[in-house]
Coordinates of C-alpha atoms and ligand atoms in Angstrom, one line a residue:
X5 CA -37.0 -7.3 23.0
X6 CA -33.2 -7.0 22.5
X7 CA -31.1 -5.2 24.9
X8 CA -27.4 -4.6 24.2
X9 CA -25.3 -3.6 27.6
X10 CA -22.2 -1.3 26.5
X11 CA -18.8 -1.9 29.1
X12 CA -15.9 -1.1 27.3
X13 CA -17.3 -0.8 23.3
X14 CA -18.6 2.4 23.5
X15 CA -18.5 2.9 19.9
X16 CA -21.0 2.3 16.7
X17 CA -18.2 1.1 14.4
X18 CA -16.9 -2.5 14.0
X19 CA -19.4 -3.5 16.5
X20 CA -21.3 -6.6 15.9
X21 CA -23.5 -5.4 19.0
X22 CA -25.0 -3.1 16.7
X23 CA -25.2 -5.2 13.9
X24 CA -27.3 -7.9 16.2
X25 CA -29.8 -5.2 17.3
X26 CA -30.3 -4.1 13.5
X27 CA -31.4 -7.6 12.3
X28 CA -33.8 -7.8 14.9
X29 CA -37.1 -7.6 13.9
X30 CA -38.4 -6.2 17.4
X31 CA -37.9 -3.9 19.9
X32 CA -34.5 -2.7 21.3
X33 CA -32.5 -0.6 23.9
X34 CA -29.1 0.0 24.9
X35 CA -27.5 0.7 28.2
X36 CA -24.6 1.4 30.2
X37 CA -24.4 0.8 33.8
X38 CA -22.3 2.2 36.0
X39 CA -21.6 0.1 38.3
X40 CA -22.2 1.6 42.2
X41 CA -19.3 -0.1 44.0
X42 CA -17.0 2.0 41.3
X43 CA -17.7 4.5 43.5
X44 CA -17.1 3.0 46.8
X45 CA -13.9 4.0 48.8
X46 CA -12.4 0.7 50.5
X47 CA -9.7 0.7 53.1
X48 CA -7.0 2.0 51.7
X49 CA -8.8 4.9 50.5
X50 CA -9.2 3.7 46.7
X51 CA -12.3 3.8 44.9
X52 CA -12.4 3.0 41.1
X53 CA -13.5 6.3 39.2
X54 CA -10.5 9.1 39.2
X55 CA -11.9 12.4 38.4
X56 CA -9.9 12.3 34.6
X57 CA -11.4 8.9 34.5
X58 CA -14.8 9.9 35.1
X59 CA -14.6 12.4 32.5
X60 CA -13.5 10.6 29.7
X61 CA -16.4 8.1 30.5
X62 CA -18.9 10.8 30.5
X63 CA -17.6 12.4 27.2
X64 CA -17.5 9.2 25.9
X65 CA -20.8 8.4 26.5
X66 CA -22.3 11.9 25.9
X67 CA -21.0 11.4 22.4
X68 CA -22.3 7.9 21.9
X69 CA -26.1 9.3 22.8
X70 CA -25.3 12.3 20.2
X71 CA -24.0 9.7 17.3
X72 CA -27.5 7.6 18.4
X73 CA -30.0 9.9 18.5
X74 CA -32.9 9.9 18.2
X75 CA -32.4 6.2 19.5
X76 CA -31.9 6.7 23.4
X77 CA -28.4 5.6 25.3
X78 CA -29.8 4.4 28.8
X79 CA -27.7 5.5 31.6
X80 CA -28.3 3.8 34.6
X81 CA -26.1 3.7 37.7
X82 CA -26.3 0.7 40.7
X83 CA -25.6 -2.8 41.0
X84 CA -25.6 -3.7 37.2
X85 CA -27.3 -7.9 37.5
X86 CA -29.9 -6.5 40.1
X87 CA -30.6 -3.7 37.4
X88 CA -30.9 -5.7 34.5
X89 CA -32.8 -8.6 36.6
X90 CA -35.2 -5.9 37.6
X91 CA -35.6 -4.1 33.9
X92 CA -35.8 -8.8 32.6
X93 CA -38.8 -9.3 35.6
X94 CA -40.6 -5.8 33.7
X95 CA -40.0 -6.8 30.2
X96 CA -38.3 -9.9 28.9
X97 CA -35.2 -9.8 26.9
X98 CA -32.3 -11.2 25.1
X99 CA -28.9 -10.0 26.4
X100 CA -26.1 -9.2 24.1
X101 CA -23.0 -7.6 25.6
X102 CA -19.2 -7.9 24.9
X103 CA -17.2 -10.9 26.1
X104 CA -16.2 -10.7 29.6
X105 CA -12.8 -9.7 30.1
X106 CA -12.1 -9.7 34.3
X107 CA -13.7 -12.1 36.2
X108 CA -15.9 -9.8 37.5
X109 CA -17.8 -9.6 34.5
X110 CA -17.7 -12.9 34.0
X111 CA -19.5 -13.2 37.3
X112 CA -22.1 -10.9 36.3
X113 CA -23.0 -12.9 33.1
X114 CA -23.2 -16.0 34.5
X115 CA -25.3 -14.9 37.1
X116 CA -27.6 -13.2 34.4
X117 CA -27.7 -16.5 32.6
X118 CA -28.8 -18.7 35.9
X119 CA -31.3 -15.9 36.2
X120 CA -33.0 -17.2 33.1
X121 CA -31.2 -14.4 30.8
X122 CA -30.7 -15.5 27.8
X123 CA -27.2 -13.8 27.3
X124 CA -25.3 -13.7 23.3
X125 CA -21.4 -12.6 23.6
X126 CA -20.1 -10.6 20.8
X127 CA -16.4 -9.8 20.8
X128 CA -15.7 -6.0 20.7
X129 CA -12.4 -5.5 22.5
X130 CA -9.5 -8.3 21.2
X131 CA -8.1 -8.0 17.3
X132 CA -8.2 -11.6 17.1
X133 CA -11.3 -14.1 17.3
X134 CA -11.4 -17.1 19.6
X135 CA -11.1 -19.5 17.5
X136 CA -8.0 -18.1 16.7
X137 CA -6.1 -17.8 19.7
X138 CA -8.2 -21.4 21.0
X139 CA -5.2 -23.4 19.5
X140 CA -2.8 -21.5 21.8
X141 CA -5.4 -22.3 24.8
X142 CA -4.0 -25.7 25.7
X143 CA -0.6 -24.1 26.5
X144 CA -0.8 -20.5 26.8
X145 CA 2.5 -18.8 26.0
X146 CA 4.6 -18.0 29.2
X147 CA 5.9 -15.2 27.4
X148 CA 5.0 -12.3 24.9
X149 CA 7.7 -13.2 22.6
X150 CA 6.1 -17.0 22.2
X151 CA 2.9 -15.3 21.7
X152 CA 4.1 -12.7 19.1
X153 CA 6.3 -15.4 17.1
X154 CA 3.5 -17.6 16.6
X155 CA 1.0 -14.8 15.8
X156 CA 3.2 -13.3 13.5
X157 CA 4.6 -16.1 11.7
X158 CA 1.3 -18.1 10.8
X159 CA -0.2 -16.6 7.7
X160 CA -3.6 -18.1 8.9
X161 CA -3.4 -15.1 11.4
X162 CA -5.0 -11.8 9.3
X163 CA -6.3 -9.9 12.0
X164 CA -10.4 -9.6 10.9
X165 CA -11.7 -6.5 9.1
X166 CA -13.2 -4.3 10.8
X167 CA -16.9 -4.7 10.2
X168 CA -18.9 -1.3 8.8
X169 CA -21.2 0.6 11.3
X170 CA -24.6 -1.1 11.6
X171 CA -27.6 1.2 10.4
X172 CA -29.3 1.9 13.5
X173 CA -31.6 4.6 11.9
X174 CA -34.3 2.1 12.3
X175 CA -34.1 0.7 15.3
X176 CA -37.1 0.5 17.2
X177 CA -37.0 2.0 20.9
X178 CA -37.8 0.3 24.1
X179 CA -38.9 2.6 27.1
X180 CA -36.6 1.8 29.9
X181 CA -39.2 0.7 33.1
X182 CA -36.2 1.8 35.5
X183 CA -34.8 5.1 37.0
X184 CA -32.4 6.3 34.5
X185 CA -29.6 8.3 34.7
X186 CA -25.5 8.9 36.7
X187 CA -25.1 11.1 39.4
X188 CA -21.8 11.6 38.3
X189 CA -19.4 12.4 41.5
X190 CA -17.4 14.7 40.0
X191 CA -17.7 17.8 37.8
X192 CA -15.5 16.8 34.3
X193 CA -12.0 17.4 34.9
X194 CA -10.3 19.5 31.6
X195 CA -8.5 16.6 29.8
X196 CA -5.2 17.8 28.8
X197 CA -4.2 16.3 25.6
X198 CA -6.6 16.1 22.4
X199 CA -6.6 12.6 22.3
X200 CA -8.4 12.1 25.3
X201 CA -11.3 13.9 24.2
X202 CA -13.5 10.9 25.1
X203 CA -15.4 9.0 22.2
X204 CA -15.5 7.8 19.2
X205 CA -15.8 11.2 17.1
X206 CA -13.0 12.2 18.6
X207 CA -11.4 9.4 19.0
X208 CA -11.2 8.5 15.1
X209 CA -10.2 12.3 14.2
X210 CA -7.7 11.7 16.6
X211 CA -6.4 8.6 14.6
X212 CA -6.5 10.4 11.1
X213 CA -4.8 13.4 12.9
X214 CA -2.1 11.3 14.3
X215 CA -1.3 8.9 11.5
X216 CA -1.8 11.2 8.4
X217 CA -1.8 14.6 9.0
X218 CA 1.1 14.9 12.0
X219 CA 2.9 11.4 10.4
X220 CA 4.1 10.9 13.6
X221 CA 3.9 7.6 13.8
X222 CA 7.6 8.3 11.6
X223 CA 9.2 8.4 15.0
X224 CA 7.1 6.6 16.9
X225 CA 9.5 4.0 17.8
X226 CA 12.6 6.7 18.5
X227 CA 10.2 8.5 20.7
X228 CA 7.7 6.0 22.4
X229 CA 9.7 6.1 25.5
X230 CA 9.5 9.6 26.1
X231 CA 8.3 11.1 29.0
X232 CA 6.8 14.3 28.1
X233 CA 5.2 15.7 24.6
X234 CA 2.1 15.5 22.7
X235 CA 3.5 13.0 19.6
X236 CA 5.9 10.8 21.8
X237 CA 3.3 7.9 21.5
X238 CA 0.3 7.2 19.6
X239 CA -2.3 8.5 22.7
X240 CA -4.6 6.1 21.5
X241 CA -5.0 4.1 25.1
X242 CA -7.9 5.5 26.6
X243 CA -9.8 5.0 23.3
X244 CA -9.1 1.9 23.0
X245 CA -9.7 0.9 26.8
X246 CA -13.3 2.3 26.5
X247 CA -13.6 0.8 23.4
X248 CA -14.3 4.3 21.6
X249 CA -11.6 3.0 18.9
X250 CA -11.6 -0.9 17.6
X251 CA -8.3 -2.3 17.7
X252 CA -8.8 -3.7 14.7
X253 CA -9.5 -0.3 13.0
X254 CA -6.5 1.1 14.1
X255 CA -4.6 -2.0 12.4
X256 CA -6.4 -0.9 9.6
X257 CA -5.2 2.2 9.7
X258 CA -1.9 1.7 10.3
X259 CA -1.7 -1.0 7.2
X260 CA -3.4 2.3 5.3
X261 CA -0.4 4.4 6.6
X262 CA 2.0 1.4 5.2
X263 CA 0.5 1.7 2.0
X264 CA 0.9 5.5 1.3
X265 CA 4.0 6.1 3.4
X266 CA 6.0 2.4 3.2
X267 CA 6.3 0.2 6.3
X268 CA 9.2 0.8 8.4
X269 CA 10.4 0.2 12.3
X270 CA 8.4 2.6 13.3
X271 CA 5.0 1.4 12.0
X272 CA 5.5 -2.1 12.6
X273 CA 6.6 -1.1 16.3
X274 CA 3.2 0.3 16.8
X275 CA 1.4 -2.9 15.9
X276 CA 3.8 -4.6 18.1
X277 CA 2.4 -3.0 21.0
X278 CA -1.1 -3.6 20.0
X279 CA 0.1 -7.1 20.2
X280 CA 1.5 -6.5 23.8
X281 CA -2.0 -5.7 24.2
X282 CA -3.9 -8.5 22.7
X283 CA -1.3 -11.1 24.7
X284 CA -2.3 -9.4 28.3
X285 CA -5.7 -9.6 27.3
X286 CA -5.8 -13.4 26.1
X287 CA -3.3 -14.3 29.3
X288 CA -6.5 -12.8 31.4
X289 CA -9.1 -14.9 29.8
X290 CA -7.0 -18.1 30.0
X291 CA -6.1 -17.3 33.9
X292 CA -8.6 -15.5 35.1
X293 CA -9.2 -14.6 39.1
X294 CA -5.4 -16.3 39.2
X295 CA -3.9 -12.7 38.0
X296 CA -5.3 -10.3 40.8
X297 CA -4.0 -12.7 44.0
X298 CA -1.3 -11.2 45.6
X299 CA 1.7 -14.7 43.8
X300 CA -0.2 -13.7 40.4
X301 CA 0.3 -16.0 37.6
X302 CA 3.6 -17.9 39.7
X303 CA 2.0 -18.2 43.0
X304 CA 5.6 -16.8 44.2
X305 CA 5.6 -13.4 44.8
X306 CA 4.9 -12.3 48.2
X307 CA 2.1 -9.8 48.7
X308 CA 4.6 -7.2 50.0
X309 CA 4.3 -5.2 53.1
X310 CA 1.6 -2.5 54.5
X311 CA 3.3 0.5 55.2
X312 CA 1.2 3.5 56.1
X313 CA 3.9 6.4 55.9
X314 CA 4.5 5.3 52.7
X315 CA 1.1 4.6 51.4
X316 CA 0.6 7.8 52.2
X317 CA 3.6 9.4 50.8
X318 CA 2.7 8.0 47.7
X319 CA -0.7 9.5 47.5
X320 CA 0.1 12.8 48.3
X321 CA 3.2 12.5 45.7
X322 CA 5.7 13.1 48.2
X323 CA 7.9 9.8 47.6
X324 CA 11.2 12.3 48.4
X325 CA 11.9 11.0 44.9
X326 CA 11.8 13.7 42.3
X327 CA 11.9 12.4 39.5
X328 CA 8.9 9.4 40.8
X329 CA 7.0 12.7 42.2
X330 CA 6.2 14.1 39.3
X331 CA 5.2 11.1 37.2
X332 CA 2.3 10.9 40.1
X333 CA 1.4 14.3 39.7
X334 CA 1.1 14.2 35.9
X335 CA -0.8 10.7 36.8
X336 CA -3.4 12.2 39.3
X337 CA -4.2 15.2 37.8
X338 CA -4.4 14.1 34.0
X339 CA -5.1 10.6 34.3
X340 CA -2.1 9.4 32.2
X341 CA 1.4 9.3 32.3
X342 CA 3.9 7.7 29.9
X343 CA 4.6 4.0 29.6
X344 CA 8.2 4.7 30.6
X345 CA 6.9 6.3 33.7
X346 CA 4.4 4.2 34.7
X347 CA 7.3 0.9 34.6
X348 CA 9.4 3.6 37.0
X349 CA 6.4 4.6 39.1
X350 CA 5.9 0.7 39.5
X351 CA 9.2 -0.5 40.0
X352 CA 9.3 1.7 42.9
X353 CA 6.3 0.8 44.3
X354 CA 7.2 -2.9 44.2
X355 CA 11.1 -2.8 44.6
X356 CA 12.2 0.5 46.6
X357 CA 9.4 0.8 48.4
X358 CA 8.4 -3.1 49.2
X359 CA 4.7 -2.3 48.9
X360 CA 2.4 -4.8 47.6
X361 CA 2.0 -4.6 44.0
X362 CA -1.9 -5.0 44.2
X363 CA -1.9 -2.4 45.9
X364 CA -0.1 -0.6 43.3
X365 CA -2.6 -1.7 40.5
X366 CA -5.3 -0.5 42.3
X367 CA -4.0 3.0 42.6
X368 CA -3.4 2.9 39.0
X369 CA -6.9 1.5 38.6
X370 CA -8.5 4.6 40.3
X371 CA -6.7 7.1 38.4
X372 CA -5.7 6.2 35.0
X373 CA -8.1 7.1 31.9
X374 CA -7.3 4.3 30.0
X375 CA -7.6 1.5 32.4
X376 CA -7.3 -1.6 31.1
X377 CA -7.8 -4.4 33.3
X378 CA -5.9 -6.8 31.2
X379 CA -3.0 -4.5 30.6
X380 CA -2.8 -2.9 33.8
X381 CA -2.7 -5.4 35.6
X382 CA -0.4 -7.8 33.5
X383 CA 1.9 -4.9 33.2
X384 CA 1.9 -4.6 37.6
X385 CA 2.6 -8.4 37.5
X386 CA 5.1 -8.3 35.1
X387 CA 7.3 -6.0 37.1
X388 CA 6.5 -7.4 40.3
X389 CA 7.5 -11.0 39.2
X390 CA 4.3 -12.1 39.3
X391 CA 2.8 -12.2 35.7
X392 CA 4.7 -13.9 32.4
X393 CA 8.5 -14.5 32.1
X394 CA 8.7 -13.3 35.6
X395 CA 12.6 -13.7 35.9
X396 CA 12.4 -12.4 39.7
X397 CA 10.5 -8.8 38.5
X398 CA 11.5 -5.9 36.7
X399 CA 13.5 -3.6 38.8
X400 CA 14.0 -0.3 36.9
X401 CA 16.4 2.2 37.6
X402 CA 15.5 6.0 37.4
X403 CA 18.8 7.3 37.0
X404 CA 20.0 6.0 33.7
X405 CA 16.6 5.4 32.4
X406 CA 16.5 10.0 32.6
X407 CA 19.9 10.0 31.3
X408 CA 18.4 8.3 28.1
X409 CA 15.1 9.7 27.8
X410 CA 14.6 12.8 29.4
X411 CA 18.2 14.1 30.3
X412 CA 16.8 18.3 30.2
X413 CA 14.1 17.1 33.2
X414 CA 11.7 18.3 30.8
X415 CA 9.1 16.2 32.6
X416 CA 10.2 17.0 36.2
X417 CA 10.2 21.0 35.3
X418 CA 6.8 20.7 33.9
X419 CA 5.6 18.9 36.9
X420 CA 7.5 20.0 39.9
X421 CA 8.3 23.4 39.0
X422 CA 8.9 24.6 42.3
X423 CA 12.4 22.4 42.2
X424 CA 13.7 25.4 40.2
X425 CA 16.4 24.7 37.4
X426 CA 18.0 21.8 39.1
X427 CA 20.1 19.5 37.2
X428 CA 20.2 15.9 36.9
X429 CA 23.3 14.9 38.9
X430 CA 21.8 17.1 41.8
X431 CA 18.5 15.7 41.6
X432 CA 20.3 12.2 41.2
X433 CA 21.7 13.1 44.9
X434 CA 19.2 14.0 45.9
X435 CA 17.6 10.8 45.0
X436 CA 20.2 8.6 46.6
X437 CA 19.9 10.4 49.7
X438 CA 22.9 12.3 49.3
X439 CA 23.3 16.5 49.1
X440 CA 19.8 17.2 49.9
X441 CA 18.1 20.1 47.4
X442 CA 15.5 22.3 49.0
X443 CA 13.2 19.3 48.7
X444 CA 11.2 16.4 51.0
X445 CA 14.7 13.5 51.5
X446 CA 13.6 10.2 49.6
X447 CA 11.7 8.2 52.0
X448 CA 14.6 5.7 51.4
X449 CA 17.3 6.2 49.4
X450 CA 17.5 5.1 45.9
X451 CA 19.4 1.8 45.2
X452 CA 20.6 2.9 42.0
X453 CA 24.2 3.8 40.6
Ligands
LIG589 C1 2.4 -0.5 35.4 C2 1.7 -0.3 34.1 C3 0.3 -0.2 34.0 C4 -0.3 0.0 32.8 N1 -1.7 0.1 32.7 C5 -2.3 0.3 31.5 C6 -3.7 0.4 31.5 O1 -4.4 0.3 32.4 N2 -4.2 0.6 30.2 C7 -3.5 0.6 29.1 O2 -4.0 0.8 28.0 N3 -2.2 0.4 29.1 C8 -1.5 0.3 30.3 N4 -0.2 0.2 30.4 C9 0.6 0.0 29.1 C10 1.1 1.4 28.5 O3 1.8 2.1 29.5 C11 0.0 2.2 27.9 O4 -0.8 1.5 27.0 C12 0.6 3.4 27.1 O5 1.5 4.1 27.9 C13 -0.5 4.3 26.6 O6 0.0 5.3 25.9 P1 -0.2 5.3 24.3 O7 -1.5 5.0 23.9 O8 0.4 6.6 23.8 O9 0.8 4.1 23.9 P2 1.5 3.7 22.6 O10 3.0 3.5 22.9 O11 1.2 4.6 21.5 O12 1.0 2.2 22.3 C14 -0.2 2.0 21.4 C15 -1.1 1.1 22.1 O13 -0.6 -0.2 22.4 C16 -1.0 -0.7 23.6 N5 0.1 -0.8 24.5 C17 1.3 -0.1 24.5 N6 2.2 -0.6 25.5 C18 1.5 -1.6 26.1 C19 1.8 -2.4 27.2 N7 3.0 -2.3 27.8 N8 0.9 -3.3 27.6 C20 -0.3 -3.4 27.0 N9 -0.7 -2.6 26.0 C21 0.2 -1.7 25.5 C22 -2.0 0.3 24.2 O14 -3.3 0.0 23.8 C23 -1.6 1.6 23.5 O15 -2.6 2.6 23.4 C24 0.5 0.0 31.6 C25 1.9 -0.1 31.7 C26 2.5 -0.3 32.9 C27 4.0 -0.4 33.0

């Protein structure tokens, strides 16, 4: 029997999962574990599966099961190598599963493999192959702008093809012997934006929607860094984070868009970010465990400092900060919030507030539907001084970056309305600790000018 384990490739398309269960000759399953320590609360009161989180996972893999059918999706929910050991010791199989991407998982193959698994990695979430990126392996590129250069400048570099959709019409079904199903903890939050309907369906309408109906990837790079608005950005994060979307069909469908519409700033700014991607994810291979310790990649930072009052002001969105309020708000409750507001929300974390930027990540980790342990975490080291090109951390600075990119409030209005129609220079006061509006004061003022 052949089993293939779905993490973060919860799609049928450009999968060569798929395409390895369709040449087999025998039996086959396919599963997805949630894994029970996901849902355990540690002491700082973090657990791993937001309630927006959870919903795209569950919508995501409701739609897989429908796009199956009549081929069953296992769902099972525990400790995912005692499952699978258990499900092996009832009825042998070969593993195949996505590359590990966190330690983590690495851990859990390995231990699957000195089980006696025999375990076959297929690559599901990176545009490039290995054997690409292996010649950059001896020296890894300190920074993102190495990476890019040399990624963009070799013509050896074609990002693969997507691969068409396997036939799995004819697979032949294996009973699970386990328990089966999640006891999901929460009841589906309403996903705000169409893009994060979760799964591949929607997922690739949203794509078609984006690029070729709306065209808004026209403006993408004049808007990216807005805060508020349904076309601002592409909204294709937690698709590709679940691996509803490949990234190598959305560079497909990008080069499509270049074709009918002509390349310009704005398209290649798009793949450019994909790229962003693709070097945090590579960076995590290559340094593994190294990333989540408190010095990160330099072995410099410090872990910052505990504070309780402001741990918990953070939580409850209550920073004093406006403008860093809302961001949280739009964060907890939706599961997202833009990139330009996630490097403020982290740069206060880390700078203002002295907290320790793990710390940081890990609130992030609960909350946000597109998680990403590559990205989120690369992106927390990289503004705490602890990741690539660290140049002492990325300290951001509220004030002007409003006055450029959101200089109505629109975002703080939609998400703090009961601030009433303040202005920027008042809320700026505010901020710095200076003529108070009807408002929580900052829990320290804001160093900015
Ligand atoms: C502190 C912090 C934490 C972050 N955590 C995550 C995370 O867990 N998951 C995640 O997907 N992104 C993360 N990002 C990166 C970025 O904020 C989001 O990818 C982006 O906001 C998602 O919106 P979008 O799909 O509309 O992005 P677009 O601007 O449309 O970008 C297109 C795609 O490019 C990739 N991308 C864009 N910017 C980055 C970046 N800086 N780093 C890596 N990939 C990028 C994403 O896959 C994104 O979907 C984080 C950024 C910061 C500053």
């Amino acid at each position: 029997m052949r089993l293939l384990w779905l993490r973060n490739d919860l799609r049928l398309d450009d999968h060569a999962g798929w395409q390895a269960l369709a040449d087999y000759q025998g039996k086959t399953a396919a599963v997805f574990i949630l894994p029970a320590h996901w849902l355990t609360t540690d002491a700082a009161g973090l657990h791993r599966l937001g309630a927006a989180k959870a919903a795209y996972l569950q919508q995501a893999l409701a739609d897989l099961s429908a796009r199956l059918a009549p081929f069953p999706l296992t769902l099972l929910q525990g400790e995912p190598v005692e499952l699978l050991l258990a499900w092996h010791r009832l009825q042998p199989f070969e593993l195949v599963t996505h590359a590990a991407q966190a330690p983590e998982e690495a851990g859990w193959l390995a231990r699957l493999c000195d089980a006696g698994v025999k375990v076959h990695t297929v690559e599901a979430q990176p545009l490039f192959e290995p054997e690409q990126i292996a010649p950059l392996f001896k020296k890894f590129p300190a920074s993102f702008t190495g990476f890019r250069k040399k990624v963009e400048k070799v013509p050896a570099w074609p990002v693969p093809a997507p691969q068409a959709a396997a036939d799995v019409s004819r697979l032949r079904a294996a009973a699970c012997p386990l328990t089966t199903g999640i006891d999901w903890p929460v009841t589906p939050a309403e996903l705000a934006h169409p893009a994060w309907q979760g799964g591949e369906t929607h997922a690739r309408a949203w794509l078609q929607h984006y690029l070729f109906e709306q065209r808004a990837l026209a403006h993408y790079k004049a808007s990216r860094n807005d805060l508020a608005g349904r076309y601002f950005s592409s909204h294709l994060s937690a698709a590709l984070a679940w691996g509803c979307l490949s990234p190598r069909e959305v560079w497909q469908q990008i080069l499509e868009y270049e074709q009918q519409w002509g390349s310009d700033e704005h398209s290649y700014w798009l793949r450019f970010e994909l790229l962003w991607r693709e070097y945090f994810h590579w960076s995590l291979r290559v340094h593994g465990s190294q990333l989540f310790a408190a010095g990160g990649l330099t072995g410099k930072a410090g872990p910052g400092v505990f504070n309780a009052e402001y741990w918990q002001a953070w939580c409850e969105a209550r920073t004093g900060w406006p403008m860093i309020d809302a961001g949280l708000k739009e964060l907890m409750a939706t599961g997202f919030c833009s990139n330009r507001l996630r490097q403020n929300l982290a740069s206060c974390f880390i700078h203002e507030l002295g907290l320790d930027w793990c710390l940081g990540a890990r609130f992030f980790e609960q909350h946000l539907l597109d998680f990403d342990v590559a990205s989120n975490w690369g992106n927390w080291a990289y503004i705490a001084g602890a990741g690539h090109d660290p140049r002492h951390g990325r300290l951001f600075n509220p004030h002007r970056q409003w006055r450029q990119y959101d200089p109505e409030l629109t975002h703080l209005h939609q998400w703090l309305p009961e601030l009433g129609p303040v202005t920027l220079t008042q809320v700026e006061a505010h901020q710095r600790g200076e003529q108070l509006l009807n408002y929580p004061a900052p829990l320290v003022p804001l160093r900015t000018l």
